[in-house]
Coordinates of C-alpha atoms in Angstrom, one line a residue:
Chain A
D625 CA 80.1 -28.1 -21.4
A626 CA 77.5 -31.2 -20.5
E627 CA 74.6 -32.4 -22.8
W628 CA 71.5 -29.6 -21.8
G629 CA 69.5 -31.1 -19.3
T630 CA 72.2 -33.0 -17.6
A631 CA 74.5 -32.1 -14.7
I632 CA 78.0 -31.2 -15.1
E633 CA 80.2 -34.8 -14.0
P634 CA 82.6 -33.4 -11.4
E635 CA 84.9 -36.0 -13.8
A636 CA 84.8 -33.3 -16.7
I637 CA 85.4 -30.6 -14.2
R638 CA 88.5 -32.2 -12.3
A639 CA 89.9 -33.1 -15.7
I640 CA 89.9 -29.3 -16.7
A641 CA 91.3 -28.1 -14.1
K642 CA 94.0 -30.7 -14.2
K643 CA 94.4 -29.2 -17.6
T644 CA 94.7 -25.9 -16.7
Q645 CA 96.4 -25.5 -13.2
P646 CA 96.9 -23.2 -11.1
V647 CA 92.7 -22.7 -11.0
K648 CA 91.4 -19.6 -9.7
L649 CA 88.1 -19.8 -9.1
I650 CA 85.5 -22.9 -9.9
A651 CA 81.9 -21.4 -10.8
I652 CA 79.0 -23.0 -11.1
V653 CA 74.9 -22.6 -11.5
H654 CA 73.4 -24.4 -8.7
A655 CA 69.7 -24.2 -10.1
E656 CA 70.0 -23.9 -14.2
T657 CA 67.2 -21.9 -15.7
S658 CA 67.8 -22.7 -19.2
T659 CA 67.8 -26.5 -18.9
G660 CA 66.1 -26.7 -15.4
V661 CA 68.9 -29.0 -14.2
Q662 CA 69.8 -29.2 -10.1
Q663 CA 73.6 -29.2 -10.1
P664 CA 75.4 -31.4 -7.2
I665 CA 77.3 -28.8 -5.3
E666 CA 79.5 -31.2 -3.0
P667 CA 81.7 -32.7 -5.4
V668 CA 82.2 -29.5 -7.1
S669 CA 83.3 -28.0 -3.6
E670 CA 86.0 -31.1 -3.0
I671 CA 87.1 -30.5 -6.0
A672 CA 87.7 -26.6 -5.5
K673 CA 89.8 -27.5 -2.4
E674 CA 91.6 -30.2 -4.2
F675 CA 93.0 -27.6 -6.4
G676 CA 93.2 -25.0 -3.7
A677 CA 90.6 -22.6 -5.8
L678 CA 87.2 -20.9 -4.8
L679 CA 84.3 -21.6 -5.2
L680 CA 82.1 -19.3 -6.7
I681 CA 78.0 -20.5 -6.8
D682 CA 75.1 -18.8 -8.3
C683 CA 72.5 -19.7 -6.4
V684 CA 69.9 -16.9 -8.0
T685 CA 66.8 -19.4 -8.7
S686 CA 67.6 -21.7 -5.8
L687 CA 67.8 -19.7 -2.9
G688 CA 64.4 -19.9 -0.3
G689 CA 63.1 -23.0 -3.4
I690 CA 65.4 -26.1 -2.4
P691 CA 68.4 -26.1 -0.1
V692 CA 71.4 -23.6 -0.3
K693 CA 73.9 -24.2 2.4
A694 CA 76.8 -21.3 2.1
D695 CA 78.6 -22.9 4.8
E696 CA 78.6 -27.1 4.5
W697 CA 79.7 -26.0 0.8
E698 CA 82.0 -24.1 1.4
A699 CA 81.5 -21.3 -1.0
D700 CA 83.6 -18.8 -1.3
I701 CA 81.4 -16.6 -3.3
L702 CA 77.4 -17.2 -3.3
Y703 CA 74.8 -14.6 -4.8
S704 CA 71.3 -15.1 -5.5
G705 CA 68.0 -12.7 -6.9
T706 CA 65.1 -11.6 -5.1
Q707 CA 62.5 -12.0 -8.2
K708 CA 63.0 -16.2 -7.8
C709 CA 62.0 -18.5 -4.7
L710 CA 61.9 -15.4 -2.4
S711 CA 59.3 -13.9 -4.9
A712 CA 60.3 -10.3 -3.8
P713 CA 60.9 -7.9 -6.6
P714 CA 63.5 -8.3 -8.6
G715 CA 66.3 -5.8 -8.7
A716 CA 68.7 -6.8 -5.7
S717 CA 71.4 -9.3 -5.6
P718 CA 72.0 -10.6 -2.2
I719 CA 75.5 -12.2 -2.2
T720 CA 78.0 -13.6 0.5
L721 CA 82.0 -13.7 0.6
S722 CA 84.3 -16.0 2.0
E723 CA 87.0 -14.4 4.2
K724 CA 89.2 -16.3 1.6
A725 CA 87.4 -14.3 -1.2
V726 CA 87.6 -11.1 0.2
Q727 CA 91.6 -11.3 0.7
A728 CA 91.8 -12.9 -2.8
L729 CA 90.3 -9.4 -3.9
S730 CA 92.2 -7.2 -1.3
E731 CA 95.8 -8.9 -3.0
R732 CA 94.8 -8.7 -7.1
K733 CA 96.8 -7.1 -9.1
T734 CA 94.8 -5.8 -12.1
L735 CA 92.1 -4.0 -10.3
P736 CA 88.8 -4.2 -11.6
N737 CA 88.2 -1.6 -14.2
T738 CA 84.4 -1.5 -13.4
W739 CA 83.2 0.6 -10.4
Y740 CA 79.7 -0.5 -10.6
L741 CA 80.7 -3.7 -9.2
D742 CA 83.8 -3.0 -7.6
L743 CA 83.2 -5.7 -4.5
Q744 CA 86.9 -3.9 -2.4
K745 CA 84.7 -0.4 -2.8
L746 CA 81.4 -2.4 -1.9
E747 CA 83.2 -3.8 1.0
A748 CA 83.6 0.1 1.8
Y749 CA 79.9 1.0 1.9
W750 CA 78.9 -2.0 4.1
D751 CA 82.0 -2.5 7.1
N752 CA 82.2 0.0 9.8
R753 CA 83.7 2.8 7.5
R754 CA 80.7 3.1 6.1
A755 CA 81.8 4.9 3.4
Y756 CA 79.8 6.1 0.2
H757 CA 79.4 4.1 -2.5
H758 CA 76.3 4.2 -4.2
T759 CA 73.1 5.0 -3.3
S760 CA 71.4 2.0 -1.7
P761 CA 68.0 0.9 -4.0
I762 CA 66.0 1.3 -0.6
S763 CA 62.6 0.0 -1.8
M764 CA 64.1 -3.2 -3.0
L765 CA 65.7 -3.3 0.9
Y766 CA 62.8 -3.1 2.5
A767 CA 61.0 -5.7 0.1
L768 CA 63.9 -8.0 0.2
H769 CA 63.2 -7.4 4.2
R770 CA 59.9 -8.2 4.5
A771 CA 60.2 -11.4 1.8
L772 CA 62.5 -12.9 4.5
A773 CA 59.8 -12.4 7.1
I774 CA 58.0 -14.3 5.1
T775 CA 60.2 -16.6 4.8
L776 CA 62.0 -16.9 7.6
T777 CA 58.0 -17.4 9.2
E778 CA 56.8 -20.1 6.9
G779 CA 60.3 -22.0 7.9
L780 CA 63.2 -22.4 5.5
E781 CA 62.9 -26.5 5.7
N782 CA 58.8 -26.0 4.9
R783 CA 59.5 -23.6 2.4
W784 CA 61.6 -26.3 1.1
Q785 CA 59.6 -28.9 0.7
R786 CA 56.9 -26.7 -0.5
H787 CA 58.6 -26.1 -3.4
E788 CA 59.3 -29.8 -3.7
R789 CA 55.9 -31.4 -3.6
N790 CA 54.6 -28.8 -5.7
G791 CA 57.4 -28.9 -8.4
K792 CA 57.2 -33.0 -8.5
A793 CA 53.3 -32.5 -8.8
L794 CA 54.1 -30.5 -11.8
Q795 CA 55.7 -32.7 -13.4
K796 CA 54.4 -36.2 -12.5
G797 CA 50.7 -34.3 -14.1
L798 CA 53.2 -33.0 -17.1
E799 CA 54.2 -36.5 -18.0
A800 CA 50.5 -38.0 -17.2
L801 CA 49.7 -35.3 -19.9
G802 CA 51.9 -37.2 -22.0
L803 CA 54.6 -34.9 -22.2
V804 CA 58.5 -35.1 -22.1
L805 CA 60.5 -33.7 -19.2
H806 CA 63.8 -32.4 -20.4
A807 CA 66.0 -32.6 -17.6
K808 CA 67.2 -35.8 -15.8
E809 CA 65.3 -37.3 -13.3
A810 CA 68.0 -37.7 -10.9
V811 CA 68.8 -33.4 -11.4
R812 CA 65.7 -32.2 -11.8
L813 CA 64.9 -29.7 -9.9
P814 CA 61.4 -28.7 -8.6
V815 CA 61.4 -24.7 -9.1
L816 CA 61.6 -25.3 -12.7
T817 CA 60.6 -27.2 -15.3
T818 CA 61.3 -27.9 -18.6
V819 CA 59.3 -29.6 -21.0
R820 CA 59.6 -30.8 -24.5
I821 CA 57.0 -29.6 -27.0
P822 CA 55.9 -32.1 -29.3
E823 CA 56.2 -32.7 -32.6
A824 CA 53.4 -30.8 -34.7
V825 CA 52.5 -28.3 -31.7
D826 CA 53.5 -24.7 -31.8
G827 CA 54.8 -23.9 -28.9
D828 CA 54.6 -19.9 -29.1
L829 CA 51.2 -20.2 -29.6
I830 CA 50.5 -22.2 -26.8
K831 CA 53.1 -19.7 -24.9
S832 CA 50.9 -17.1 -25.8
E833 CA 47.3 -18.3 -25.4
L834 CA 48.1 -19.1 -21.9
L835 CA 48.9 -15.7 -21.5
A836 CA 46.1 -14.0 -23.4
N837 CA 43.3 -16.9 -21.9
F838 CA 44.5 -17.5 -18.6
S839 CA 47.4 -14.7 -17.3
T840 CA 50.1 -17.7 -16.7
E841 CA 53.2 -16.6 -18.6
I842 CA 55.9 -19.8 -19.1
A843 CA 58.7 -19.1 -21.0
G844 CA 60.3 -20.8 -24.2
G845 CA 63.7 -22.6 -25.0
L846 CA 66.9 -20.5 -24.8
G847 CA 70.0 -21.2 -27.0
N848 CA 70.5 -25.1 -28.1
L849 CA 66.8 -25.5 -26.6
K850 CA 64.9 -22.5 -28.8
G851 CA 61.6 -23.6 -30.2
K852 CA 62.7 -27.4 -28.2
I853 CA 61.2 -26.6 -24.8
W854 CA 59.1 -24.5 -22.5
R855 CA 60.1 -23.6 -19.0
V856 CA 57.8 -23.3 -16.2
G857 CA 58.3 -21.6 -12.7
L858 CA 57.2 -22.9 -9.4
M859 CA 59.4 -20.1 -7.5
G860 CA 58.2 -18.3 -4.1
E861 CA 54.5 -17.6 -3.7
S862 CA 53.8 -18.8 -7.1
S863 CA 54.2 -22.6 -5.4
T864 CA 51.1 -23.7 -4.6
A865 CA 49.1 -26.4 -5.2
D866 CA 46.0 -24.5 -6.5
N867 CA 48.6 -23.4 -9.1
V868 CA 49.5 -26.6 -10.1
L869 CA 46.3 -27.9 -10.7
F870 CA 44.9 -24.5 -12.3
F871 CA 47.9 -24.8 -14.7
L872 CA 47.8 -28.8 -15.8
S873 CA 44.0 -28.0 -16.4
A874 CA 45.2 -24.8 -18.6
F875 CA 47.6 -26.1 -20.4
G876 CA 45.8 -29.6 -20.7
L877 CA 42.8 -27.6 -22.5
L878 CA 45.1 -25.8 -25.2
L879 CA 47.2 -29.1 -26.0
R880 CA 44.1 -30.7 -26.9
K881 CA 42.6 -27.5 -28.3
H882 CA 45.4 -27.1 -30.6
G883 CA 45.3 -31.3 -32.2
F884 CA 47.6 -32.7 -28.9
K885 CA 45.0 -35.7 -27.0
A886 CA 46.4 -34.1 -24.0
D887 CA 44.7 -36.6 -20.5
V888 CA 44.1 -33.6 -18.3
T889 CA 41.7 -36.1 -16.1
A890 CA 44.7 -38.4 -15.6
A891 CA 47.1 -35.3 -14.7
L892 CA 45.4 -33.8 -12.6
E893 CA 44.9 -37.6 -10.9
S894 CA 48.2 -37.7 -10.8
A895 CA 49.1 -34.2 -9.4
A896 CA 46.5 -34.5 -6.2
E897 CA 48.4 -38.1 -5.5
T898 CA 51.3 -36.4 -4.7
L899 CA 49.3 -33.1 -3.3
N900 CA 47.9 -35.5 -1.4
V901 CA 44.7 -33.6 -1.9
Chain B
D468 CA 90.7 20.4 -11.5
A469 CA 88.8 23.7 -10.1
E470 CA 88.2 24.8 -7.0
W471 CA 85.7 22.9 -4.8
G472 CA 82.9 25.4 -5.4
T473 CA 83.8 27.2 -8.2
A474 CA 83.0 25.5 -11.5
I475 CA 85.6 23.6 -14.5
E476 CA 87.0 26.1 -16.7
P477 CA 86.2 25.8 -20.6
E478 CA 89.8 27.0 -21.1
A479 CA 91.2 24.6 -18.7
I480 CA 89.5 21.4 -20.6
R481 CA 90.4 23.2 -23.4
A482 CA 94.1 23.1 -22.4
I483 CA 94.3 19.6 -21.4
A484 CA 92.5 18.4 -24.8
K485 CA 95.1 19.8 -26.4
K486 CA 97.9 18.0 -24.2
T487 CA 96.5 14.7 -24.9
Q488 CA 95.0 14.7 -28.7
P489 CA 93.3 12.8 -30.0
V490 CA 90.9 12.9 -27.9
K491 CA 88.3 10.2 -27.4
L492 CA 85.6 11.4 -24.3
I493 CA 85.1 13.8 -22.5
A494 CA 83.0 13.7 -19.8
I495 CA 81.6 15.9 -16.9
V496 CA 79.0 16.6 -14.3
H497 CA 76.1 19.2 -15.0
A498 CA 74.8 19.0 -11.0
E499 CA 78.1 18.8 -8.4
T500 CA 76.6 17.2 -5.7
S501 CA 79.9 17.2 -3.3
T502 CA 79.8 21.2 -4.1
G503 CA 76.7 22.6 -5.0
V504 CA 78.2 24.6 -8.6
Q505 CA 76.0 24.2 -11.6
Q506 CA 78.3 23.5 -14.7
P507 CA 77.7 25.4 -17.7
I508 CA 77.6 22.8 -20.3
E509 CA 77.8 24.6 -23.4
P510 CA 81.4 25.9 -24.0
V511 CA 82.1 21.7 -22.8
S512 CA 80.2 20.7 -26.0
E513 CA 81.9 23.0 -28.4
I514 CA 85.2 21.7 -26.8
A515 CA 84.6 18.5 -27.8
K516 CA 83.0 19.2 -31.1
E517 CA 86.5 21.3 -32.2
F518 CA 88.4 18.1 -30.6
G519 CA 86.1 15.2 -32.4
A520 CA 85.6 13.4 -29.2
L521 CA 81.9 12.0 -27.2
L522 CA 80.5 14.6 -24.9
L523 CA 79.6 12.3 -21.6
I524 CA 77.1 14.2 -19.0
D525 CA 76.5 13.1 -15.6
C526 CA 72.8 14.6 -14.8
V527 CA 72.5 12.4 -12.1
T528 CA 71.0 15.4 -10.0
S529 CA 69.7 18.0 -12.7
L530 CA 67.3 16.1 -14.7
G531 CA 64.0 17.7 -13.6
G532 CA 65.1 19.7 -11.6
I533 CA 67.1 22.3 -13.6
P534 CA 67.6 22.7 -17.7
V535 CA 68.8 19.3 -19.2
K536 CA 69.0 19.8 -22.8
A537 CA 70.4 16.6 -24.0
D538 CA 70.3 17.3 -28.0
E539 CA 71.0 20.9 -27.9
W540 CA 74.0 20.1 -25.9
E541 CA 74.7 17.5 -28.7
A542 CA 75.3 15.2 -25.9
D543 CA 76.4 11.8 -26.8
I544 CA 75.8 10.1 -23.7
L545 CA 73.5 11.8 -20.9
Y546 CA 72.1 10.0 -17.8
S547 CA 70.5 10.3 -14.7
G548 CA 69.4 9.0 -11.8
T549 CA 65.6 8.8 -10.1
Q550 CA 65.7 10.0 -6.5
K551 CA 66.8 13.2 -7.3
C552 CA 64.9 15.9 -8.7
L553 CA 62.2 13.3 -10.1
S554 CA 61.5 12.0 -6.6
A555 CA 61.3 8.4 -7.5
P556 CA 63.0 5.6 -5.3
P557 CA 66.7 4.9 -5.9
G558 CA 67.3 2.0 -8.5
A559 CA 67.4 2.7 -11.8
S560 CA 69.7 5.1 -14.1
P561 CA 68.1 6.6 -16.9
I562 CA 70.7 6.8 -19.9
T563 CA 70.7 8.2 -23.0
L564 CA 73.4 7.6 -26.5
S565 CA 73.6 9.7 -29.6
E566 CA 74.0 7.7 -32.6
K567 CA 77.8 8.2 -32.7
A568 CA 78.5 7.1 -29.1
V569 CA 76.6 3.8 -30.0
Q570 CA 78.3 3.1 -33.0
A571 CA 81.6 3.5 -30.6
L572 CA 80.6 1.4 -28.3
S573 CA 79.9 -1.2 -31.9
E574 CA 83.7 -0.3 -32.9
R575 CA 85.5 -0.6 -29.8
K576 CA 88.3 -2.8 -30.4
T577 CA 89.0 -3.9 -26.7
L578 CA 85.3 -5.3 -25.2
P579 CA 84.2 -4.4 -21.7
N580 CA 84.9 -6.8 -19.2
T581 CA 81.9 -6.2 -17.6
W582 CA 79.0 -7.9 -18.6
Y583 CA 76.8 -6.0 -15.7
L584 CA 77.3 -2.5 -17.9
D585 CA 77.8 -4.1 -21.2
L586 CA 76.1 -1.3 -22.9
Q587 CA 76.4 -3.4 -26.6
K588 CA 74.4 -6.0 -24.9
L589 CA 72.1 -3.9 -22.8
E590 CA 71.0 -2.6 -26.7
A591 CA 69.7 -5.8 -27.4
Y592 CA 67.7 -5.7 -25.4
W593 CA 66.0 -3.0 -25.9
D594 CA 65.8 -2.7 -30.0
N595 CA 63.7 -4.8 -31.5
R596 CA 66.0 -7.9 -30.9
R597 CA 64.6 -8.1 -27.7
A598 CA 66.9 -10.4 -26.5
Y599 CA 67.5 -11.2 -22.5
H600 CA 70.2 -9.3 -20.5
H601 CA 68.7 -9.2 -16.6
T602 CA 66.0 -9.4 -15.0
S603 CA 64.2 -6.2 -15.6
P604 CA 63.2 -4.2 -11.7
I605 CA 59.9 -3.7 -13.0
S606 CA 58.8 -1.9 -9.4
M607 CA 61.2 0.8 -10.2
L608 CA 60.1 0.9 -13.9
Y609 CA 56.7 1.6 -12.6
A610 CA 57.8 4.0 -9.7
L611 CA 60.1 5.7 -12.7
H612 CA 56.8 6.2 -14.9
R613 CA 54.6 7.9 -12.5
A614 CA 57.4 10.1 -11.9
L615 CA 57.3 11.0 -15.0
A616 CA 54.0 11.9 -15.4
I617 CA 53.8 13.5 -12.0
T618 CA 56.7 15.9 -14.1
L619 CA 54.9 16.1 -16.9
T620 CA 51.9 17.0 -15.0
E621 CA 53.5 19.9 -13.5
G622 CA 55.1 20.8 -16.6
L623 CA 59.0 20.7 -16.8
E624 CA 59.2 24.4 -17.1
N625 CA 57.1 25.0 -14.1
R626 CA 58.9 22.5 -12.2
W627 CA 62.7 23.8 -13.1
Q628 CA 61.1 27.5 -11.7
R629 CA 59.8 25.8 -8.6
H630 CA 63.3 24.0 -8.0
E631 CA 64.8 27.7 -8.8
R632 CA 62.4 29.9 -6.6
N633 CA 62.6 27.2 -3.7
G634 CA 66.6 27.1 -4.2
K635 CA 66.6 30.9 -4.4
A636 CA 64.0 31.3 -1.5
L637 CA 66.6 28.8 1.1
Q638 CA 70.3 30.1 -0.4
K639 CA 69.0 34.3 0.6
G640 CA 67.6 32.9 4.2
L641 CA 70.6 30.8 5.0
E642 CA 73.2 34.2 4.0
A643 CA 70.3 35.7 6.6
L644 CA 71.1 33.5 9.0
G645 CA 74.6 34.8 8.6
L646 CA 75.6 31.9 6.6
V647 CA 78.4 32.0 4.1
L648 CA 77.6 29.4 1.0
H649 CA 80.0 27.7 0.0
A650 CA 79.5 27.7 -4.0
K651 CA 80.0 30.5 -6.4
E652 CA 76.6 32.8 -6.5
A653 CA 76.8 32.7 -10.5
V654 CA 77.3 28.5 -10.6
R655 CA 74.8 28.1 -7.8
L656 CA 72.7 25.2 -8.0
P657 CA 69.1 25.5 -6.7
V658 CA 68.6 21.8 -5.8
L659 CA 71.8 21.5 -3.7
T660 CA 73.4 24.0 -1.5
T661 CA 76.1 23.5 0.1
V662 CA 76.9 25.5 3.4
R663 CA 80.3 26.7 5.1
I664 CA 80.3 25.6 8.8
P665 CA 81.2 28.2 11.2
E666 CA 83.9 27.8 13.4
A667 CA 82.6 26.8 16.8
V668 CA 79.8 25.4 15.5
D669 CA 79.9 21.3 15.9
G670 CA 78.3 20.5 12.0
D671 CA 78.1 16.6 12.7
L672 CA 75.9 17.5 15.9
I673 CA 73.8 20.5 14.5
K674 CA 73.3 17.3 11.6
S675 CA 71.7 14.6 13.7
E676 CA 70.0 17.4 16.1
L677 CA 68.1 18.3 12.7
L678 CA 67.6 14.3 12.1
A679 CA 66.6 13.6 16.2
N680 CA 64.3 16.8 16.3
F681 CA 63.1 17.6 12.8
S682 CA 62.9 14.6 11.2
T683 CA 65.1 16.4 8.5
E684 CA 68.2 15.2 7.1
I685 CA 71.1 16.8 5.8
A686 CA 74.4 15.9 4.4
G687 CA 78.1 16.7 5.4
G688 CA 81.1 17.7 3.4
L689 CA 82.9 15.2 1.1
G690 CA 86.7 14.8 0.5
N691 CA 88.1 17.7 0.8
L692 CA 85.1 19.8 2.1
K693 CA 84.9 16.9 4.3
G694 CA 83.9 18.5 8.3
K695 CA 83.8 22.0 6.5
I696 CA 80.4 22.3 4.7
W697 CA 76.7 21.3 5.0
R698 CA 74.6 20.0 1.9
V699 CA 71.2 20.7 1.7
G700 CA 69.1 19.0 -1.0
L701 CA 66.0 20.4 -2.6
M702 CA 64.7 18.3 -5.0
G703 CA 61.6 17.0 -6.8
E704 CA 59.1 16.8 -4.1
S705 CA 60.3 17.8 -1.2
S706 CA 61.5 21.5 -3.3
T707 CA 58.4 23.3 -1.5
A708 CA 58.2 26.5 -0.1
D709 CA 56.8 24.9 2.8
N710 CA 60.0 23.0 3.7
V711 CA 62.4 26.1 3.2
L712 CA 60.7 28.4 5.3
F713 CA 60.5 25.2 8.6
F714 CA 64.3 24.5 7.4
L715 CA 65.3 27.8 7.9
S716 CA 63.6 28.0 11.2
A717 CA 64.9 24.5 12.6
F718 CA 68.1 25.5 11.7
G719 CA 68.3 28.8 12.9
L720 CA 66.8 27.3 16.4
L721 CA 69.5 24.8 16.7
L722 CA 72.0 27.3 15.3
R723 CA 71.3 29.9 18.1
K724 CA 71.0 26.8 20.7
H725 CA 74.7 26.1 19.8
G726 CA 75.9 29.4 20.1
F727 CA 75.7 31.0 16.8
K728 CA 73.6 33.8 16.9
A729 CA 71.7 33.0 13.9
D730 CA 68.9 35.9 13.2
V731 CA 65.8 33.1 12.0
T732 CA 63.5 36.2 11.3
A733 CA 65.3 38.2 8.6
A734 CA 66.0 34.7 7.5
L735 CA 62.6 34.1 7.1
E736 CA 61.7 37.5 6.1
S737 CA 64.6 37.2 2.9
A738 CA 63.3 33.4 1.6
A739 CA 59.6 35.1 2.1
E740 CA 60.3 37.7 0.1
T741 CA 61.7 36.0 -2.8
L742 CA 59.1 33.1 -2.5
N743 CA 56.4 35.6 -2.3
V744 CA 54.5 35.0 0.7

């Protein structure tokens, strides 16, 4: 457990691992969408090696938006989603397994009681046995194929830079509006920004007016952060300079309408500086 | 267990139920795509009531093609797929649960160890709590919505009759070609026809030439029936009189080319009679 808004300290993971040896698997979320935090993976990977544990990384919100380095991190299981920074429709999960992970699956003694996500049965589907497991969601595969083509045409590094620049511009702009960002700066994600709802402002009202008046949807907080933060996504095709400027204008106007004296001009100038426009 | 090609005898189910009391759940496949058999559900429903068991019905291949009567059958869990007789893309599973089934879920003592298909967590998604479970495959939902609209525009009963008529025409035609159907006539599905591969014919070759020369894909047998039968689907938008006649022509030509003296004229006349064309 870490305070929501900070990354998990490697030392905390190491301490738990020590207490619970042997450690079979360490699981970590790379881009944490509840809090807007980017978890540094390298130190976690070190700990997994130290304890001979498999390393599982949830890259749902990071793949295609910020660097995901499955091989460098020596990830054993790494999965993502199609609907975040790849901008394909939701409905499929790209996944990759190391040979060590595949071996662990083949050696497990208690079999999974789910047919639905039985990775060994799924393996037989795509290896040279081509054994039928389920009917594939083919439209999803076409959509993902196209999304990957768009990603590679842009260039992965260009795409990372675009997400980084627009995320930073949005965050500078939100601060210039007079708002406080929830995630600590050092571990702040560019693709998902968490913003504290100022006292005396009705967060849900702003959220619903944004949608009704500006066709722009942001999310509320989950769990501990319910009612305390807004969550603003800036992923894939929607991560554009225009969207950053438009969002700051619309959001600022609504805040002012509801009594919070946001400085929209300052926000736009601050974002424009980062965007170099 | 039943012989592949026949339905499961209610008495066999009753005998097993007697031996294994108490019986929590009886599961049955309505339209069995490995064998082309339509399982009569009424007697199975009677047995479920008799033993106080929940009744689960797999209607993957029947929904939208042949009558599915969840309420009359007093089904407790009934699910289907989108990609069969509804002709939507694959990737989602319509499901319905009775109050008894929902209650059984809420009372279970061993919790499911799968988050992926935890029906209780999914319930919180769509009931008035609207609690987030997963990101919905929204394109699939739009596609399913459209497929259901098309289905209702045609009329469910018209759709059943269309599947029945075309399936019967195909089956008469295949017999007139000189082939033997695998499923017993009394329980033969109209939406999926199993055909025995004649000796001295290479089933895989015919299958691949059908695809290469006529852009028409049929399937081979599974399990016990591997290499012994072909499986011909006639579902949803593809269940048309034109497709029946075209398939019999193409299939007949290929059989003749590979040495089986199929009577294509007789096949077409036989199908045309059923089709009333």
